[in-house]
Each structure stands twice: as structure tokens, then as C-alpha cells.
Amino acid sequence: MLVLFYTFLLENAMPDVSNDKATNIIYTGVAGTGKTYRLLQIAKDYTDYLPRANDEDLLKQLLQELSWRDVVCLIFLDFQSQKQDLVKVPEIVNHRFFVVKAAQNAREKNLSNTAWSVLQMHSPTSSQTVGYKNRASQAYFDKDPSGAWYLLPDSLMLLSELSEQLSEFQQAQRDNSASQNQRFSMVSFHQAYGYEEFVEGIRPVMAAANQSNNSASQMSYAIADGAFLKLCQRAANDPQQRYAMLIDEINRANVSRVFGELLSLIEPDKRAGTPNAMTVSLAYSGRAFSVPANVDIYATMNTQDHSLAPLDMALRRRFRFIDCPPQPELLPTVHLNKGSEVTDEAESIDLAKILTGLNHRISQTLGIEAQMGHAFLFSVHSLEQLQMALTEQIIPQLAQAAGGQVAVLQYIFKDEQQLMPAQFIHDSQTLMNNETSNQMASQNTIATQNSMFAGQQSYFAQSMHAGSYTINTDLIAKTGEFIKPAIYQRLYP
């Protein structure tokens, strides 16, 4: 039900791909709000699901006009394509080519005799392992001492047409399995991503070695098209269909450097075929180029990571921006008393309320851009999964956003007024001081006799870095107060 609701929300936020006007959209939001998921859903709108042919029909068509000799030769060629040269009669009879041919001829009995007859009839008179009187004029097969048959090397030239038919059949099978035509290209930007990968660049090319003069392979350089240029070429050759460039994390790269002179061309009214169409010369090849009108661009942008490159105004005005906020309403409720028919709120943990409460306090302390997305809890369906999500994802991310400030983390998790066993976040300094006090109390006599040691302990306690946090070990071990729903309900707004 939640997935259906999520799909409904996405459908209402999805662009209309039937629109003839080019679309440039960037989905923005904090981590975990489903931005990349939206790209994957958009990709489906640019995918053609082609009707698949029946593999059995393809095979019947291949074998229909072939003789038994041709079928057996075809079986040997098929085994050779799988790096197997020696074949025994049971393998031939059980091969699907043989089985389908027998069905076409309405044959059910004496199939092994048919295979033996074909093999022996087309064996050479010089064979040392086959004794047969009524041999055909042309030999194709021979048998080794172990009883396995093989194709004669001299016969391969006679089977070129049959080999070509097999290759066409195998290619048809591969084309049949790839029953999708994807009218999109998807890339993920990163700090090293540039114009050369996206538009065009100079790439090394290894030339094949020359066998005639024993010269080694040589490296040369050639201009190669990038992901966006390849997509535009496909779109230009198919103007009746729309194509999409999908870019994940667009602000992880220097966008102005990646797009280069294409920055002006991506505007909808500057596309090829529009009244204000623009054409530029590409940087490396010098080719004249304009962006086809049937190419749409969708991207995601993480607004949370301040280390990412900001988008300049020139790029911003060429895109529409759609905010993707956290959607706590998509999250389920975890019931601890699953065996009971009656739902007890005291034994339930409402993940939507947890996310809402956390984000409210995060906004107060760290700002809206530090909020958590619903994806962090979307796959949580048990108390153990919730504990793992907190310790392995949520707390570490919030600690990084808070710069390790224990007071901020404890405020977010409502730990300030709680006893230490019930705190999600512990102050490492406090823990160390408590341990030091306990150690000094238990060794009071030794400490009194050795005042220098006591002074060193005090100095060591003060020199530890202040403000470092520790996750409660009971939460990590899934014991103590953290097996009770009340401690998680405390996080509600």
C-alpha cells in the first residue's frame, strides 16, 4: 500500500513526456528524499518495451528446410561456438536442434539410429574407427578412439553458409532477449567528470599489432564522442521520439566546464529547428552542433552537502527546479506485538512521527538543509532494522552535519534530561571522566601514595578532545532501554 501511495505521489510530480517542448528539470533536496529514484522512474517513460518473438518459432524457422545432415552439422557448429569439439551421440540426440527437427518430422522412435546413420554415412573412407559400406561422397565427420565424434577440418569450408545461418539465429536470440529500446542515457557527475566525458574529448586508441612484420601494438589518439553527444546523435536520427539525458548529482562536478559551449544550446528556444536555434563549433572536432529539440534533460542536486560546487546563475536560469522534501507520510509503523490482533500504540513505533520529530529539531539547530530524507527509514519494518538505521546511518550523518557537537546531537535525540542508560548519544568526555573517577575511587590508597600518578590521570582526562560523541553501546548491542518502544516514542514531535 505504501509503495502504491509513493507511486501516486511520484506520478503527480513527474513531467509530461508527451509535450513537444524540451524539458530541463533539476530535482533538489536533502539526502534520502528519492531524487535518484525519480530519475529511474523517468527512465521508464523513455523506454520502449518491444514485443518478443518466440524462441521456439525462431528455431523452427531455422531448421525447417534443413536435412538431417545439415542439422547434425549445425549441432557440431553450435558445440564449437561453446568451445567443445568432441561430441558423443547422446549429446547430439538430446540437443534441442535435433529434438525440434524430430518433432517437425513427427519422429519419436529410433532417433539414435538416425544420428548414427548420418554420422557413419558422412565419415571418410580412410577412417580407422568407422566401418560403414554405404558412405556418401562427401565426408563431414569422424570418430576418435574414445567414441566421440568431431567435424573434419576440411569440411568447415563447405559449412560456411550453415555457419552464417547459425550466427544469424544466435544474434536473433540475443536481440530477442534485449526486448527494450532505451531512449535515454544516465550518468553520475563527480569531481573529475569533465567536458571530455560528456561532450567530446581526445582518447587513446590501441592499434592492432601487424603480424606480417611482427610490429608491436601502437597507441594513437582520436576524438571520441561523450555521453551527451551520442544521445543527441540518436535523437537527431529519430525526431519522432523523445530522448532524455539523466544526470545524477549534477552539482558534484564543475557544471560550466562539463557543458562548455553547450550551455546556451540547451535552452528550449535555442534547440535545433526552433526560431532561435543556435549552432556552435565543438571544441575538439570543430564540428557544427546544435542540441535536438527532442532531447530532455533531468538532473538531481543534493542541497545538503556544502562541499559540492554551487550552480552558477547562467545554468540555473536554463532549468526548472523542483524541490523534493522529506515525505514522512510514506513510512510505516513498527509493531512489536505482531502476534496480537489488537494494535497497542504503547507497543508500536510510528516511524513517520520519529522522522518528523527529528527533522523539527534538526531544523531548529542545524537548519532545514540538514534534514533527513524518508529513504533512511523507508525499508525499516522491525525494531532491529530501526536500531541499525540509527547507529549505521542516521546518527553518523547527523554527527557530521553537527560537527560532532554533543549538545546539538543530544538535543536532537532529547537526551538532555535522560539518565545515561537512556541516552542515544553519550559525551565521550563525560564517559572518560566517569571511568577515571571510578578507577580513582577503587584505587584510592594507591592514588594517595602516588600523587604524581593522580596528577597524570587528571592531565590525561583534560587533554582528551572535548565535544566528541559516542553512540550508546546498549543501542549498538540492541539491549537495555533500547528494546523498549518508549525510548523511540520519545523522539516524536
CSV table of C-alpha atoms in Angstrom, one decimal, residues 78-398:
chain,number,residue,atom,x,y,z
A,78,ASP,CA,26.9,-24.9,-32.1
A,79,PHE,CA,29.1,-27.0,-29.8
A,80,GLN,CA,32.2,-25.5,-31.4
A,81,SER,CA,30.8,-22.0,-30.6
A,82,GLN,CA,30.8,-23.1,-27.0
A,83,LYS,CA,34.5,-24.4,-27.3
A,84,GLN,CA,33.5,-28.1,-27.5
A,85,ASP,CA,34.9,-30.0,-30.5
A,86,LEU,CA,34.3,-33.7,-29.4
A,87,VAL,CA,30.6,-34.7,-29.2
A,88,LYS,CA,29.0,-38.1,-28.4
A,89,VAL,CA,25.9,-39.4,-30.0
A,90,PRO,CA,23.6,-39.0,-26.8
A,91,GLU,CA,24.6,-35.3,-26.8
A,92,ILE,CA,23.6,-35.0,-30.4
A,93,VAL,CA,20.2,-36.7,-29.9
A,94,ASN,CA,19.5,-34.6,-26.8
A,95,HIS,CA,20.5,-31.3,-28.4
A,96,ARG,CA,17.5,-29.0,-28.9
A,97,PHE,CA,18.2,-28.7,-32.7
A,98,PHE,CA,17.8,-32.5,-33.0
A,99,VAL,CA,14.7,-32.6,-30.8
A,100,VAL,CA,12.9,-29.8,-32.7
A,101,LYS,CA,13.8,-31.4,-36.1
A,102,ALA,CA,12.4,-34.8,-34.9
A,103,ALA,CA,9.2,-33.1,-33.8
A,104,GLN,CA,8.9,-31.3,-37.2
A,105,ASN,CA,9.2,-34.7,-38.9
A,106,ALA,CA,6.9,-36.4,-36.4
A,107,ARG,CA,9.6,-38.7,-35.3
A,108,GLU,CA,9.7,-40.2,-31.8
A,109,LYS,CA,11.4,-43.5,-32.2
A,110,ASN,CA,14.9,-44.7,-33.3
A,111,LEU,CA,16.4,-41.2,-33.1
A,112,SER,CA,19.8,-42.6,-32.0
A,113,ASN,CA,19.8,-44.7,-35.1
A,114,THR,CA,19.1,-41.7,-37.2
A,115,ALA,CA,22.1,-39.9,-35.7
A,116,TRP,CA,24.4,-42.9,-36.1
A,117,SER,CA,23.3,-43.3,-39.7
A,118,VAL,CA,24.1,-39.7,-40.6
A,119,LEU,CA,27.5,-39.7,-38.8
A,120,GLN,CA,28.6,-43.0,-40.4
A,121,MET,CA,27.3,-42.2,-43.8
A,122,HIS,CA,29.3,-39.0,-43.9
A,123,SER,CA,32.6,-40.4,-42.5
A,124,PRO,CA,35.7,-40.7,-44.6
A,125,THR,CA,36.7,-44.0,-46.2
A,126,SER,CA,40.1,-43.6,-44.6
A,127,SER,CA,38.6,-43.6,-41.0
A,128,GLN,CA,40.3,-46.0,-38.6
A,129,THR,CA,37.3,-46.1,-36.2
A,130,VAL,CA,34.2,-46.2,-38.5
A,131,GLY,CA,33.3,-49.2,-40.6
A,132,TYR,CA,30.4,-48.4,-43.0
A,133,LYS,CA,29.7,-49.5,-46.5
A,134,ASN,CA,27.2,-47.0,-47.9
A,135,ARG,CA,29.2,-43.8,-47.4
A,136,ALA,CA,28.3,-40.5,-49.1
A,137,SER,CA,30.7,-38.9,-51.5
A,138,GLN,CA,31.4,-36.0,-49.1
A,139,ALA,CA,32.8,-36.7,-45.6
A,140,TYR,CA,32.0,-34.3,-42.7
A,141,PHE,CA,32.5,-36.4,-39.5
A,142,ASP,CA,34.9,-38.8,-38.0
A,143,LYS,CA,35.2,-40.6,-34.6
A,144,ASP,CA,38.1,-40.8,-32.3
A,145,PRO,CA,39.1,-43.9,-30.3
A,146,SER,CA,37.0,-42.8,-27.3
A,147,GLY,CA,33.8,-42.9,-29.3
A,148,ALA,CA,33.4,-39.1,-29.6
A,149,TRP,CA,32.7,-37.6,-33.0
A,150,TYR,CA,34.2,-34.4,-34.5
A,151,LEU,CA,33.9,-32.3,-37.6
A,152,LEU,CA,36.6,-32.8,-40.2
A,153,PRO,CA,38.7,-29.6,-40.6
A,154,ASP,CA,38.3,-29.9,-44.4
A,155,SER,CA,34.5,-29.8,-44.1
A,156,LEU,CA,34.4,-26.4,-42.4
A,157,MET,CA,34.8,-24.6,-45.7
A,158,LEU,CA,31.7,-26.4,-47.0
A,159,LEU,CA,29.7,-25.3,-44.0
A,160,SER,CA,30.2,-21.5,-44.3
A,161,GLU,CA,26.6,-20.9,-45.3
A,162,LEU,CA,25.3,-23.1,-42.5
A,163,SER,CA,27.7,-21.3,-40.0
A,164,GLU,CA,26.3,-18.0,-41.2
A,165,GLN,CA,22.7,-19.2,-40.6
A,166,LEU,CA,23.7,-20.3,-37.1
A,167,SER,CA,25.3,-16.9,-36.4
A,168,GLU,CA,22.1,-15.1,-37.6
A,169,PHE,CA,20.0,-17.3,-35.3
A,170,GLN,CA,22.2,-16.7,-32.3
A,171,GLN,CA,22.1,-12.9,-33.0
A,172,ALA,CA,18.3,-13.1,-33.3
A,173,GLN,CA,18.1,-14.8,-30.0
A,174,ARG,CA,20.3,-12.1,-28.4
A,175,ASP,CA,18.2,-9.3,-30.0
A,176,ASN,CA,15.0,-11.1,-28.8
A,177,SER,CA,16.3,-11.2,-25.2
A,178,ALA,CA,17.1,-7.4,-25.3
A,179,SER,CA,13.5,-6.5,-25.7
A,180,GLN,CA,13.9,-2.9,-24.5
A,181,ASN,CA,14.9,0.1,-26.5
A,182,GLN,CA,16.2,2.7,-24.1
A,183,ARG,CA,15.9,6.3,-25.3
A,184,PHE,CA,17.9,7.7,-22.5
A,185,SER,CA,21.5,7.9,-21.2
A,186,MET,CA,22.3,8.1,-17.5
A,187,VAL,CA,25.5,9.4,-15.9
A,188,SER,CA,26.6,10.4,-12.4
A,189,PHE,CA,28.7,13.5,-12.2
A,190,HIS,CA,31.8,13.6,-9.9
A,191,GLN,CA,34.6,15.9,-9.2
A,192,ALA,CA,36.8,14.6,-12.0
A,193,TYR,CA,34.0,14.5,-14.6
A,194,GLY,CA,34.5,16.9,-17.5
A,195,TYR,CA,33.7,18.1,-21.0
A,196,GLU,CA,35.7,15.1,-22.4
A,197,GLU,CA,33.3,12.5,-20.9
A,198,PHE,CA,30.1,14.5,-21.5
A,199,VAL,CA,30.6,16.1,-24.9
A,200,GLU,CA,33.8,15.0,-26.7
A,201,GLY,CA,37.5,14.6,-26.0
A,202,ILE,CA,40.7,13.0,-27.1
A,203,ARG,CA,41.0,9.4,-26.1
A,204,PRO,CA,43.9,6.8,-26.5
A,205,VAL,CA,43.3,4.1,-29.1
A,206,MET,CA,45.4,1.0,-29.3
A,207,ALA,CA,46.1,-0.1,-32.9
A,208,ALA,CA,46.2,-3.9,-33.6
A,209,ALA,CA,49.7,-5.5,-34.0
A,210,ASN,CA,50.9,-6.1,-37.5
A,211,GLN,CA,51.5,-9.8,-37.9
A,212,SER,CA,53.3,-9.5,-41.2
A,213,ASN,CA,56.3,-7.6,-39.9
A,214,ASN,CA,55.9,-8.6,-36.2
A,215,SER,CA,55.5,-5.0,-35.1
A,216,ALA,CA,54.0,-4.3,-31.6
A,217,SER,CA,50.7,-2.7,-30.9
A,218,GLN,CA,50.9,1.1,-31.1
A,219,MET,CA,48.9,3.7,-29.3
A,220,SER,CA,47.3,6.7,-31.1
A,221,TYR,CA,44.8,9.3,-30.1
A,222,ALA,CA,41.4,10.1,-31.6
A,223,ILE,CA,38.5,12.3,-30.8
A,224,ALA,CA,35.7,10.3,-29.2
A,225,ASP,CA,32.1,11.4,-28.6
A,226,GLY,CA,30.8,11.7,-25.0
A,227,ALA,CA,27.6,10.5,-23.4
A,228,PHE,CA,25.5,13.6,-24.3
A,229,LEU,CA,26.8,13.9,-27.8
A,230,LYS,CA,26.0,10.2,-28.5
A,231,LEU,CA,22.4,10.7,-27.2
A,232,CYS,CA,21.9,13.8,-29.3
A,233,GLN,CA,23.0,11.9,-32.4
A,234,ARG,CA,20.5,9.2,-31.7
A,235,ALA,CA,17.8,11.8,-31.1
A,236,ALA,CA,18.6,13.7,-34.3
A,237,ASN,CA,18.1,10.4,-36.3
A,238,ASP,CA,14.8,9.7,-34.6
A,239,PRO,CA,12.9,13.0,-34.5
A,240,GLN,CA,9.5,11.4,-33.8
A,241,GLN,CA,10.6,10.1,-30.4
A,242,ARG,CA,11.8,12.0,-27.3
A,243,TYR,CA,15.1,11.2,-25.7
A,244,ALA,CA,16.4,12.0,-22.2
A,245,MET,CA,19.8,12.8,-20.6
A,246,LEU,CA,19.6,11.8,-16.9
A,247,ILE,CA,22.3,13.3,-14.6
A,248,ASP,CA,22.6,12.2,-11.0
A,249,GLU,CA,24.3,14.6,-8.6
A,250,ILE,CA,24.8,17.4,-11.2
A,251,ASN,CA,26.5,19.7,-8.7
A,252,ARG,CA,29.3,17.2,-7.9
A,253,ALA,CA,31.1,18.4,-11.0
A,254,ASN,CA,32.1,21.8,-12.3
A,255,VAL,CA,28.9,22.1,-14.5
A,256,SER,CA,30.1,25.1,-16.6
A,257,ARG,CA,33.3,23.1,-17.5
A,258,VAL,CA,31.3,20.0,-18.3
A,259,PHE,CA,28.7,21.6,-20.6
A,260,GLY,CA,31.2,24.1,-22.1
A,261,GLU,CA,29.8,25.8,-25.2
A,262,LEU,CA,26.6,23.7,-25.0
A,263,LEU,CA,25.4,25.9,-22.1
A,264,SER,CA,23.5,28.2,-24.4
A,265,LEU,CA,22.3,25.4,-26.7
A,266,ILE,CA,20.3,23.5,-24.0
A,267,GLU,CA,17.7,26.3,-23.7
A,268,PRO,CA,14.4,25.1,-25.1
A,269,ASP,CA,14.1,28.0,-27.6
A,270,LYS,CA,17.7,27.6,-28.8
A,271,ARG,CA,17.3,24.0,-29.9
A,272,ALA,CA,17.6,22.8,-33.5
A,273,GLY,CA,14.5,23.6,-35.5
A,274,THR,CA,13.3,26.4,-33.3
A,275,PRO,CA,13.1,30.0,-34.5
A,276,ASN,CA,16.1,31.0,-32.3
A,277,ALA,CA,18.1,27.9,-33.0
A,278,MET,CA,21.8,28.1,-32.2
A,279,THR,CA,24.8,26.2,-33.6
A,280,VAL,CA,28.3,26.1,-32.2
A,281,SER,CA,31.6,24.6,-33.3
A,282,LEU,CA,32.7,21.8,-30.9
A,283,ALA,CA,35.9,22.4,-29.0
A,284,TYR,CA,37.9,19.4,-30.3
A,285,SER,CA,36.5,18.3,-33.6
A,286,GLY,CA,35.3,21.7,-34.8
A,287,ARG,CA,32.0,20.1,-36.0
A,288,ALA,CA,28.9,22.3,-36.2
A,289,PHE,CA,26.5,21.1,-33.5
A,290,SER,CA,23.1,22.0,-32.1
A,291,VAL,CA,21.0,20.2,-29.5
A,292,PRO,CA,18.0,18.5,-31.0
A,293,ALA,CA,14.6,19.7,-29.8
A,294,ASN,CA,13.5,16.2,-28.8
A,295,VAL,CA,16.2,15.9,-26.0
A,296,ASP,CA,15.1,16.4,-22.4
A,297,ILE,CA,17.5,16.9,-19.5
A,298,TYR,CA,16.7,15.7,-16.0
A,299,ALA,CA,19.1,16.0,-13.1
A,300,THR,CA,19.3,15.7,-9.3
A,301,MET,CA,21.1,18.1,-6.9
A,302,ASN,CA,22.0,17.4,-3.3
A,303,THR,CA,21.4,20.7,-1.3
A,304,GLN,CA,22.8,19.2,1.9
A,305,ASP,CA,26.5,18.8,1.1
A,306,HIS,CA,28.1,22.2,1.2
A,307,SER,CA,31.4,20.8,-0.3
A,308,LEU,CA,29.6,20.4,-3.6
A,309,ALA,CA,30.1,23.1,-6.3
A,310,PRO,CA,27.3,25.7,-6.4
A,311,LEU,CA,25.4,26.1,-9.7
A,312,ASP,CA,26.1,29.4,-11.4
A,313,MET,CA,23.3,31.7,-12.4
A,314,ALA,CA,23.8,31.0,-16.1
A,315,LEU,CA,22.9,27.4,-15.6
A,316,ARG,CA,20.2,28.0,-13.1
A,317,ARG,CA,18.1,30.1,-15.4
A,318,ARG,CA,18.1,27.3,-18.0
A,319,PHE,CA,16.5,24.7,-15.7
A,320,ARG,CA,13.3,24.4,-13.7
A,321,PHE,CA,13.9,23.4,-10.1
A,322,ILE,CA,11.6,21.0,-8.3
A,323,ASP,CA,12.0,20.6,-4.6
A,324,CYS,CA,11.9,17.1,-3.2
A,325,PRO,CA,11.1,17.4,0.6
A,326,PRO,CA,11.1,14.5,3.1
A,327,GLN,CA,7.9,12.6,3.0
A,328,PRO,CA,7.3,11.0,6.4
A,329,GLU,CA,3.8,10.0,5.4
A,330,LEU,CA,5.3,7.2,3.4
A,331,LEU,CA,6.8,5.5,6.4
A,332,PRO,CA,5.2,2.5,8.2
A,333,THR,CA,4.6,1.8,11.8
A,334,VAL,CA,6.6,-0.9,13.5
A,335,HIS,CA,4.5,-3.1,15.8
A,336,LEU,CA,6.4,-5.0,18.4
A,337,ASN,CA,3.4,-7.2,19.4
A,338,LYS,CA,2.8,-8.7,16.0
A,339,GLY,CA,1.1,-11.8,17.4
A,340,SER,CA,-1.7,-9.8,18.9
A,341,GLU,CA,-4.9,-9.0,16.9
A,342,VAL,CA,-5.3,-5.7,18.8
A,343,THR,CA,-2.9,-2.8,17.9
A,344,ASP,CA,-1.4,-1.3,21.0
A,345,GLU,CA,0.1,2.1,20.5
A,346,ALA,CA,2.3,1.7,23.5
A,347,GLU,CA,3.9,-1.3,21.7
A,348,SER,CA,4.2,0.5,18.4
A,349,ILE,CA,6.8,2.8,16.9
A,350,ASP,CA,5.5,5.3,14.4
A,351,LEU,CA,8.4,6.0,12.0
A,352,ALA,CA,6.6,8.9,10.4
A,353,LYS,CA,6.5,10.6,13.8
A,354,ILE,CA,10.1,9.8,14.5
A,355,LEU,CA,11.3,11.4,11.3
A,356,THR,CA,9.0,14.4,11.8
A,357,GLY,CA,10.3,14.9,15.3
A,358,LEU,CA,14.0,14.5,14.3
A,359,ASN,CA,13.6,16.9,11.4
A,360,HIS,CA,11.8,19.5,13.5
A,361,ARG,CA,14.7,19.6,16.0
A,362,ILE,CA,17.3,19.4,13.2
A,363,SER,CA,15.8,22.4,11.5
A,364,GLN,CA,16.0,24.3,14.9
A,365,THR,CA,19.6,23.6,15.4
A,366,LEU,CA,21.3,22.8,12.1
A,367,GLY,CA,18.9,24.3,9.5
A,368,ILE,CA,16.4,22.9,7.0
A,369,GLU,CA,19.2,21.7,4.7
A,370,ALA,CA,20.4,19.2,7.3
A,371,GLN,CA,17.1,17.4,7.5
A,372,MET,CA,16.9,13.6,7.0
A,373,GLY,CA,15.0,12.1,4.0
A,374,HIS,CA,12.4,9.4,4.3
A,375,ALA,CA,14.7,6.9,2.5
A,376,PHE,CA,16.7,6.4,5.7
A,377,LEU,CA,13.7,4.7,7.3
A,378,PHE,CA,11.7,3.5,4.2
A,379,SER,CA,13.0,-0.1,4.5
A,380,VAL,CA,12.6,-0.4,8.2
A,381,HIS,CA,10.0,-2.9,9.3
A,382,SER,CA,11.3,-4.2,12.6
A,383,LEU,CA,12.9,-2.9,15.8
A,384,GLU,CA,16.2,-4.4,14.9
A,385,GLN,CA,16.2,-2.6,11.5
A,386,LEU,CA,15.4,0.7,13.2
A,387,GLN,CA,18.3,0.2,15.6
A,388,MET,CA,20.6,-0.5,12.7
A,389,ALA,CA,19.4,2.5,10.7
A,390,LEU,CA,20.0,4.8,13.7
A,391,THR,CA,23.5,3.5,14.5
A,392,GLU,CA,24.8,3.0,11.0
A,393,GLN,CA,23.2,5.8,9.0
A,394,ILE,CA,21.2,8.5,10.8
A,395,ILE,CA,23.4,9.2,13.8
A,396,PRO,CA,26.7,9.3,11.8
A,397,GLN,CA,25.2,11.6,9.2
A,398,LEU,CA,23.8,14.0,11.9
